[in-house]
């Protein structure tokens, strides 16, 4: 970790209009470092037992750092069409112990980040924005990942830009940025300037200063080559987003209007990580049949993010409850899937997917038929 990582951090911060960017070895580590940093702020740090409002659908490492730091999770259902947290239920989820909201934009689609920001401001809560799946998405012209007190991004090889492995934490708070730098690097003071708000004044002994530990930390540093790759990837991001959005327009054009398929409704300007499809549960479509047809056609697919987290065995290790019923997340878990998007022209592949699904997604309701693929 050296000059290339520092240059990538500076370029990333400039690209997304934030004061600070801290690169780590994965988006998952960015979440871990961010949660850790909030336990060491000077004013109102998080404490074990505090509650965090979270969506029922996200990747596992949205939730794991919260459990690992002893926080209680309050799960909210998602909207069936956007797959993002149902923010109309935020007030009902609030308790005297609530200290933070974890906002997640699922698979490129911006959550109601402006609503979450106002809610957190009104109630004195931290807003932690997990944007690992949605780099390049915007809401009202503002980059997703920059609405929160801190935001996280992933640069894994299958994401919008790739550093092979990597992640980034961004914030406008110098204190949080310096805490993140210390946590990233063993809890060392060596990456912090003398005027750091953390206050670790140099002690005048360079031998000791180089290995001076001021807080608990990890070794989640990125490789220098990842920073170098990231600098080149950022240059390509606008064109790659353009291609993803062109593919999405074709996908929506040929799948939209068919009641068999519930598509992800775009909120703001999505960066279209993938294309989600939920088979309308009221029509009795056999998902296993659909997935078998996709396998036969050599079409890759997978669960929508991690599905409903409460359906995984890992949930038994968590201190959690739910704010109301979890309905839509379970529908997505049982009836949904996604197929990949990529920064190249997928017109033929998407049309082929439509042909496969048009045959495979038979319904049990008499008279229901999807429309044919446009020529």
Short mmCIF file of C-alpha atoms in Angstrom, two decimals:
data_model
loop_
_atom_site.label_atom_id
_atom_site.label_comp_id
_atom_site.label_asym_id
_atom_site.label_seq_id
_atom_site.Cartn_x
_atom_site.Cartn_y
_atom_site.Cartn_z
CA UNK A 1 0.00 0.00 0.00
CA UNK A 2 1.69 3.17 -1.20
CA UNK A 3 1.48 5.97 -3.75
CA UNK A 4 -0.93 4.25 -6.12
CA UNK A 5 -3.43 3.55 -3.35
CA UNK A 6 -3.20 7.16 -2.18
CA UNK A 7 -3.69 8.41 -5.73
CA UNK A 8 -6.72 6.14 -6.18
CA UNK A 9 -8.22 7.39 -2.92
CA UNK A 10 -7.80 11.00 -4.05
CA UNK A 11 -9.28 10.28 -7.48
CA UNK A 12 -12.20 8.35 -5.98
CA UNK A 13 -13.01 11.17 -3.55
CA UNK A 14 -12.89 13.70 -6.38
CA UNK A 15 -15.04 11.55 -8.66
CA UNK A 16 -17.83 11.25 -6.08
CA UNK A 17 -17.52 14.69 -4.50
CA UNK A 18 -16.48 13.75 -0.98
CA UNK A 19 -13.66 14.96 1.26
CA UNK A 20 -12.17 11.59 2.18
CA UNK A 21 -11.86 8.13 0.63
CA UNK A 22 -10.14 5.23 2.39
CA UNK A 23 -9.35 2.12 0.35
CA UNK A 24 -9.42 -1.32 1.96
CA UNK A 25 -9.22 -4.89 0.68
CA UNK A 26 -12.97 -5.41 0.08
CA UNK A 27 -16.37 -3.80 0.36
CA UNK A 28 -17.07 -6.16 3.25
CA UNK A 29 -14.03 -4.79 5.05
CA UNK A 30 -15.21 -1.26 4.33
CA UNK A 31 -18.42 -2.07 6.22
CA UNK A 32 -16.43 -3.58 9.10
CA UNK A 33 -14.07 -0.60 9.31
CA UNK A 34 -16.96 1.85 9.14
CA UNK A 35 -18.84 0.21 12.01
CA UNK A 36 -15.64 0.03 14.04
CA UNK A 37 -14.93 3.72 13.46
CA UNK A 38 -18.37 4.71 14.78
CA UNK A 39 -17.56 2.98 18.07
CA UNK A 40 -14.65 5.39 18.63
CA UNK A 41 -16.03 8.83 17.71
CA UNK A 42 -15.58 11.51 20.37
CA UNK A 43 -19.26 12.39 20.57
CA UNK A 44 -22.02 9.80 20.98
CA UNK A 45 -20.09 6.74 19.80
CA UNK A 46 -22.08 3.60 19.15
CA UNK A 47 -22.25 1.16 22.05
CA UNK A 48 -23.06 -2.52 22.34
CA UNK A 49 -26.81 -3.01 22.58
CA UNK A 50 -27.66 -0.01 20.40
CA UNK A 51 -30.24 -0.69 17.68
CA UNK A 52 -29.75 -0.37 13.94
CA UNK A 53 -32.60 -0.34 11.41
CA UNK A 54 -31.69 -2.57 8.45
CA UNK A 55 -33.43 -3.83 5.30
CA UNK A 56 -34.43 -7.50 5.15
CA UNK A 57 -32.58 -7.98 1.84
CA UNK A 58 -28.88 -7.28 1.47
CA UNK A 59 -25.56 -9.05 1.29
CA UNK A 60 -24.41 -10.86 4.44
CA UNK A 61 -21.64 -8.42 5.25
CA UNK A 62 -24.12 -5.58 5.54
CA UNK A 63 -25.23 -7.33 8.72
CA UNK A 64 -22.21 -9.23 10.05
CA UNK A 65 -20.21 -6.25 11.39
CA UNK A 66 -23.29 -5.10 13.30
CA UNK A 67 -23.55 -8.47 15.02
CA UNK A 68 -19.81 -8.64 15.61
CA UNK A 69 -19.93 -5.31 17.46
CA UNK A 70 -22.89 -6.29 19.60
CA UNK A 71 -25.55 -4.16 17.93
CA UNK A 72 -29.20 -5.18 17.78
CA UNK A 73 -30.81 -5.28 14.33
CA UNK A 74 -34.33 -4.08 13.56
CA UNK A 75 -35.32 -5.59 10.21
CA UNK A 76 -37.65 -3.70 7.88
CA UNK A 77 -39.35 -5.23 4.87
CA UNK A 78 -38.49 -4.06 1.36
CA UNK A 79 -40.66 -2.72 -1.45
CA UNK A 80 -41.44 -5.50 -3.89
CA UNK A 81 -40.81 -3.36 -6.97
CA UNK A 82 -37.62 -1.51 -5.95
CA UNK A 83 -36.27 -4.24 -3.60
CA UNK A 84 -35.08 -1.44 -1.30
CA UNK A 85 -36.09 -0.71 2.29
CA UNK A 86 -39.70 0.37 2.72
CA UNK A 87 -39.01 3.80 4.20
CA UNK A 88 -42.70 4.38 4.93
CA UNK A 89 -42.13 2.12 7.94
CA UNK A 90 -39.12 3.93 9.41
CA UNK A 91 -41.08 5.81 12.06
CA UNK A 92 -42.75 2.60 13.22
CA UNK A 93 -39.33 0.95 13.51
CA UNK A 94 -37.89 3.70 15.72
CA UNK A 95 -37.36 2.93 19.42
CA UNK A 96 -35.53 4.79 22.21
CA UNK A 97 -32.52 2.53 21.56
CA UNK A 98 -32.25 3.27 17.82
CA UNK A 99 -28.89 4.85 16.94
CA UNK A 100 -28.36 4.18 13.26
CA UNK A 101 -30.01 3.31 9.96
CA UNK A 102 -28.19 1.08 7.49
CA UNK A 103 -29.36 2.18 4.05
CA UNK A 104 -28.64 -0.14 1.12
CA UNK A 105 -29.19 0.51 -2.58
CA UNK A 106 -29.86 -2.95 -3.98
CA UNK A 107 -28.18 -4.03 -7.23
CA UNK A 108 -27.57 -0.55 -8.60
CA UNK A 109 -31.01 0.87 -7.73
CA UNK A 110 -30.92 3.89 -5.40
CA UNK A 111 -32.84 3.47 -2.16
CA UNK A 112 -34.87 6.42 -0.84
CA UNK A 113 -31.63 7.90 0.46
CA UNK A 114 -33.00 11.43 0.73
CA UNK A 115 -35.83 10.19 2.94
CA UNK A 116 -33.45 8.20 5.12
CA UNK A 117 -31.14 11.22 5.43
CA UNK A 118 -33.99 13.43 6.64
CA UNK A 119 -35.19 10.75 9.06
CA UNK A 120 -31.72 10.35 10.57
CA UNK A 121 -31.24 14.10 10.88
CA UNK A 122 -34.63 14.49 12.55
CA UNK A 123 -33.85 11.84 15.15
CA UNK A 124 -30.10 12.33 15.68
CA UNK A 125 -29.12 8.99 14.12
CA UNK A 126 -26.10 7.88 12.17
CA UNK A 127 -26.80 7.09 8.53
CA UNK A 128 -24.51 4.32 7.29
CA UNK A 129 -24.86 3.91 3.52
CA UNK A 130 -23.87 0.53 2.09
CA UNK A 131 -23.44 1.30 -1.61
CA UNK A 132 -21.32 -1.72 -2.48
CA UNK A 133 -23.70 -2.85 -5.24
CA UNK A 134 -24.49 0.58 -6.68
CA UNK A 135 -21.35 2.48 -7.61
CA UNK A 136 -22.24 5.12 -10.19
CA UNK A 137 -25.92 5.35 -9.29
CA UNK A 138 -27.37 8.77 -8.49
CA UNK A 139 -30.45 10.18 -6.80
CA UNK A 140 -31.53 13.73 -7.59
CA UNK A 141 -28.13 14.28 -9.20
CA UNK A 142 -26.20 13.26 -6.07
CA UNK A 143 -23.98 10.17 -6.06
CA UNK A 144 -25.27 7.22 -4.10
CA UNK A 145 -22.83 6.41 -1.32
CA UNK A 146 -22.53 10.10 -0.37
CA UNK A 147 -25.84 10.65 1.44
CA UNK A 148 -24.71 8.96 4.65
CA UNK A 149 -22.35 10.01 7.41
CA UNK A 150 -20.20 7.45 5.69
CA UNK A 151 -20.65 5.26 2.65
CA UNK A 152 -19.04 2.10 1.38
CA UNK A 153 -18.27 0.78 -2.10
CA UNK A 154 -16.99 -2.52 -3.47
CA UNK A 155 -14.51 -2.89 -6.32
CA UNK A 156 -14.73 -6.69 -6.50
CA UNK A 157 -14.05 -8.18 -9.91
CA UNK A 158 -17.73 -8.54 -10.87
CA UNK A 159 -18.76 -5.02 -9.82
CA UNK A 160 -19.02 -1.71 -11.68
CA UNK A 161 -15.29 -1.10 -11.56
CA UNK A 162 -12.79 -3.74 -10.54
CA UNK A 163 -9.54 -3.64 -8.63
CA UNK A 164 -9.69 -7.46 -8.50
CA UNK A 165 -10.44 -7.26 -4.78
CA UNK A 166 -11.06 -3.98 -3.02
CA UNK A 167 -13.42 -1.60 -1.32
CA UNK A 168 -13.64 2.06 -0.39
CA UNK A 169 -15.10 3.97 2.55
CA UNK A 170 -16.04 7.61 1.92
CA UNK A 171 -17.01 10.38 4.33
CA UNK A 172 -16.93 14.13 4.75
CA UNK A 173 -15.94 13.67 8.40
CA UNK A 174 -12.20 14.01 8.99
CA UNK A 175 -12.60 12.24 12.33
CA UNK A 176 -14.31 9.21 10.79
CA UNK A 177 -11.77 9.12 7.95
CA UNK A 178 -8.84 9.12 10.39
CA UNK A 179 -10.48 6.49 12.56
CA UNK A 180 -10.96 4.35 9.46
CA UNK A 181 -7.31 4.75 8.48
CA UNK A 182 -6.17 3.66 11.92
CA UNK A 183 -8.57 0.71 12.04
CA UNK A 184 -7.51 -0.37 8.54
CA UNK A 185 -3.88 -0.59 9.53
CA UNK A 186 -3.54 -2.46 12.84
CA UNK A 187 -4.73 0.54 14.87
CA UNK A 188 -1.47 2.35 14.06
CA UNK A 189 -1.04 6.09 14.33
CA UNK A 190 1.50 6.15 11.51
CA UNK A 191 -1.02 7.02 8.76
CA UNK A 192 -2.37 10.04 10.64
CA UNK A 193 -1.11 13.64 10.40
CA UNK A 194 0.07 15.48 13.50
CA UNK A 195 -3.08 17.62 13.52
CA UNK A 196 -5.44 14.63 13.39
CA UNK A 197 -8.68 15.13 15.34
CA UNK A 198 -7.89 11.83 17.04
CA UNK A 199 -5.19 13.70 18.93
CA UNK A 200 -2.28 11.20 18.98
CA UNK A 201 0.55 13.74 19.24
CA UNK A 202 3.94 12.42 18.06
CA UNK A 203 6.05 11.40 21.03
CA UNK A 204 9.42 12.28 19.49
CA UNK A 205 10.75 8.73 19.29
CA UNK A 206 10.60 7.62 15.63
CA UNK A 207 11.56 4.05 16.56
CA UNK A 208 8.47 3.69 18.76
CA UNK A 209 6.26 6.02 16.70
CA UNK A 210 6.37 3.73 13.65
CA UNK A 211 4.66 0.99 15.64
CA UNK A 212 2.44 2.97 17.96
CA UNK A 213 -1.01 1.44 18.40
CA UNK A 214 -3.69 3.89 19.47
CA UNK A 215 -6.86 1.79 19.04
CA UNK A 216 -8.05 -1.72 18.15
CA UNK A 217 -7.66 -2.42 14.47
CA UNK A 218 -7.34 -4.95 11.67
CA UNK A 219 -5.08 -5.59 8.74
CA UNK A 220 -7.46 -4.90 5.85
CA UNK A 221 -5.06 -2.90 3.70
CA UNK A 222 -5.36 -3.07 -0.09
CA UNK A 223 -2.52 -4.02 -2.38
CA UNK A 224 -0.66 -1.33 -4.27
CA UNK A 225 -1.51 -2.98 -7.58
CA UNK A 226 -5.22 -2.68 -6.73
CA UNK A 227 -4.85 1.07 -6.40
CA UNK A 228 -3.05 1.23 -9.75
CA UNK A 229 -5.79 -0.79 -11.46
CA UNK A 230 -8.47 1.33 -9.80
CA UNK A 231 -7.04 4.53 -11.25
CA UNK A 232 -7.46 3.15 -14.77
CA UNK A 233 -10.90 1.72 -14.03
CA UNK A 234 -12.22 5.09 -12.84
CA UNK A 235 -11.37 6.56 -16.24
CA UNK A 236 -13.57 3.93 -17.92
CA UNK A 237 -16.50 4.24 -15.50
CA UNK A 238 -18.66 6.73 -17.49
CA UNK A 239 -18.59 4.60 -20.64
CA UNK A 240 -19.19 1.38 -18.69
CA UNK A 241 -22.23 2.93 -16.96
CA UNK A 242 -23.52 4.10 -20.33
CA UNK A 243 -23.40 0.53 -21.67
CA UNK A 244 -25.09 -0.91 -18.58
CA UNK A 245 -27.93 1.60 -18.88
CA UNK A 246 -28.37 0.89 -22.60
CA UNK A 247 -28.70 -2.81 -21.79
CA UNK A 248 -31.22 -1.98 -19.08
CA UNK A 249 -33.35 0.02 -21.50
CA UNK A 250 -33.58 -3.01 -23.77
CA UNK A 251 -34.35 -5.32 -20.84
CA UNK A 252 -37.18 -3.12 -19.58
CA UNK A 253 -38.52 -2.63 -23.10
CA UNK A 254 -38.99 -6.34 -23.81
CA UNK A 255 -39.93 -7.56 -20.33
CA UNK A 256 -42.06 -4.64 -19.16
CA UNK A 257 -45.82 -5.01 -19.25
CA UNK A 258 -45.83 -8.79 -18.83
CA UNK A 259 -47.69 -9.57 -15.61
CA UNK A 260 -45.68 -12.75 -15.12
CA UNK A 261 -42.52 -10.77 -14.37
CA UNK A 262 -42.10 -8.19 -11.61
CA UNK A 263 -39.12 -6.04 -12.57
CA UNK A 264 -37.07 -3.72 -10.38
CA UNK A 265 -38.54 -0.23 -10.68
CA UNK A 266 -35.76 2.32 -11.12
CA UNK A 267 -35.57 4.97 -8.41
CA UNK A 268 -33.37 7.87 -9.41
CA UNK A 269 -30.68 6.80 -11.88
CA UNK A 270 -29.67 3.18 -11.37
CA UNK A 271 -26.22 1.89 -12.25
CA UNK A 272 -27.89 -1.44 -13.15
CA UNK A 273 -25.68 -3.99 -11.47
CA UNK A 274 -27.97 -6.72 -12.83
CA UNK A 275 -31.51 -7.49 -13.98
CA UNK A 276 -33.87 -8.81 -11.33
CA UNK A 277 -37.01 -10.78 -12.06
CA UNK A 278 -39.63 -11.89 -9.54
CA UNK A 279 -42.10 -14.42 -10.89
CA UNK A 280 -45.53 -13.13 -10.02
CA UNK A 281 -46.52 -15.29 -7.02
CA UNK A 282 -50.21 -15.05 -7.84
CA UNK A 283 -49.78 -16.90 -11.14
CA UNK A 284 -48.35 -20.19 -9.89
CA UNK A 285 -45.22 -20.14 -12.06
CA UNK A 286 -42.78 -22.92 -11.19
CA UNK A 287 -39.43 -21.23 -10.48
CA UNK A 288 -37.61 -24.56 -10.55
CA UNK A 289 -38.83 -25.08 -14.12
CA UNK A 290 -37.67 -21.60 -15.08
CA UNK A 291 -34.24 -22.11 -13.54
CA UNK A 292 -33.87 -25.49 -15.26
CA UNK A 293 -34.62 -23.85 -18.60
CA UNK A 294 -32.00 -21.16 -17.95
CA UNK A 295 -29.42 -23.81 -17.06
CA UNK A 296 -30.26 -25.69 -20.24
CA UNK A 297 -29.75 -22.47 -22.22
CA UNK A 298 -26.47 -21.78 -20.37
CA UNK A 299 -27.82 -18.57 -18.83
CA UNK A 300 -26.23 -17.69 -15.50
CA UNK A 301 -28.45 -16.54 -12.64
CA UNK A 302 -28.38 -16.26 -8.89
CA UNK A 303 -30.32 -15.25 -5.79
CA UNK A 304 -31.30 -11.59 -5.48
CA UNK A 305 -28.33 -10.29 -3.47
CA UNK A 306 -28.44 -12.62 -0.44
CA UNK A 307 -32.19 -13.05 -0.41
CA UNK A 308 -34.06 -12.47 2.82
CA UNK A 309 -31.35 -12.58 5.47
CA UNK A 310 -33.75 -13.89 8.09
CA UNK A 311 -34.06 -17.10 6.06
CA UNK A 312 -30.39 -17.97 6.57
CA UNK A 313 -29.08 -20.09 9.45
CA UNK A 314 -26.66 -17.33 10.42
CA UNK A 315 -29.60 -15.29 11.75
CA UNK A 316 -29.67 -17.45 14.88
CA UNK A 317 -26.44 -15.80 16.01
CA UNK A 318 -27.96 -12.30 15.84
CA UNK A 319 -29.77 -10.18 18.38
CA UNK A 320 -32.63 -8.94 16.24
CA UNK A 321 -36.32 -8.34 15.84
CA UNK A 322 -38.55 -7.16 13.01
CA UNK A 323 -40.54 -3.97 12.69
CA UNK A 324 -43.73 -5.42 11.26
CA UNK A 325 -44.16 -8.40 8.99
CA UNK A 326 -41.50 -9.36 6.46
CA UNK A 327 -43.57 -10.17 3.37
CA UNK A 328 -41.96 -8.79 0.23
CA UNK A 329 -38.45 -9.93 1.13
CA UNK A 330 -39.78 -13.48 1.42
CA UNK A 331 -41.55 -13.20 -1.93
CA UNK A 332 -38.29 -12.09 -3.54
CA UNK A 333 -36.48 -14.93 -1.75
CA UNK A 334 -38.92 -17.60 -2.97
CA UNK A 335 -39.85 -16.32 -6.43
CA UNK A 336 -36.97 -14.12 -7.59
CA UNK A 337 -33.57 -14.30 -9.24
CA UNK A 338 -31.25 -12.06 -11.20
CA UNK A 339 -29.18 -12.34 -14.35
CA UNK A 340 -26.01 -10.40 -14.96
CA UNK A 341 -25.41 -7.10 -16.67
CA UNK A 342 -22.05 -6.14 -18.13
CA UNK A 343 -20.47 -3.06 -19.74
CA UNK A 344 -20.92 -4.36 -23.29
CA UNK A 345 -23.84 -4.73 -25.68
CA UNK A 346 -26.10 -7.53 -24.42
CA UNK A 347 -28.99 -7.01 -26.84
CA UNK A 348 -28.83 -10.55 -28.22
CA UNK A 349 -28.37 -12.18 -24.81
CA UNK A 350 -31.29 -10.29 -23.26
CA UNK A 351 -33.55 -11.14 -26.20
CA UNK A 352 -32.50 -14.77 -25.85
CA UNK A 353 -33.36 -14.67 -22.16
CA UNK A 354 -36.82 -13.39 -23.06
CA UNK A 355 -37.36 -16.29 -25.44
CA UNK A 356 -36.32 -18.83 -22.81
CA UNK A 357 -38.49 -17.32 -20.09
CA UNK A 358 -41.46 -16.88 -22.40
CA UNK A 359 -41.55 -20.66 -22.85
CA UNK A 360 -40.52 -21.68 -19.34
CA UNK A 361 -42.66 -19.31 -17.27
CA UNK A 362 -45.90 -21.15 -17.79
CA UNK A 363 -48.74 -20.18 -15.49
CA UNK A 364 -51.33 -22.22 -13.68
CA UNK A 365 -54.05 -19.68 -14.40
CA UNK A 366 -56.02 -20.35 -17.55
CA UNK A 367 -55.81 -17.74 -20.25
CA UNK A 368 -52.71 -15.93 -18.95
CA UNK A 369 -50.10 -15.46 -21.63
CA UNK A 370 -47.06 -13.24 -21.91
CA UNK A 371 -46.60 -11.25 -25.06
CA UNK A 372 -44.06 -12.44 -27.58
CA UNK A 373 -40.59 -11.07 -28.00
CA UNK A 374 -40.59 -7.99 -30.25
CA UNK A 375 -38.80 -8.45 -33.55
#
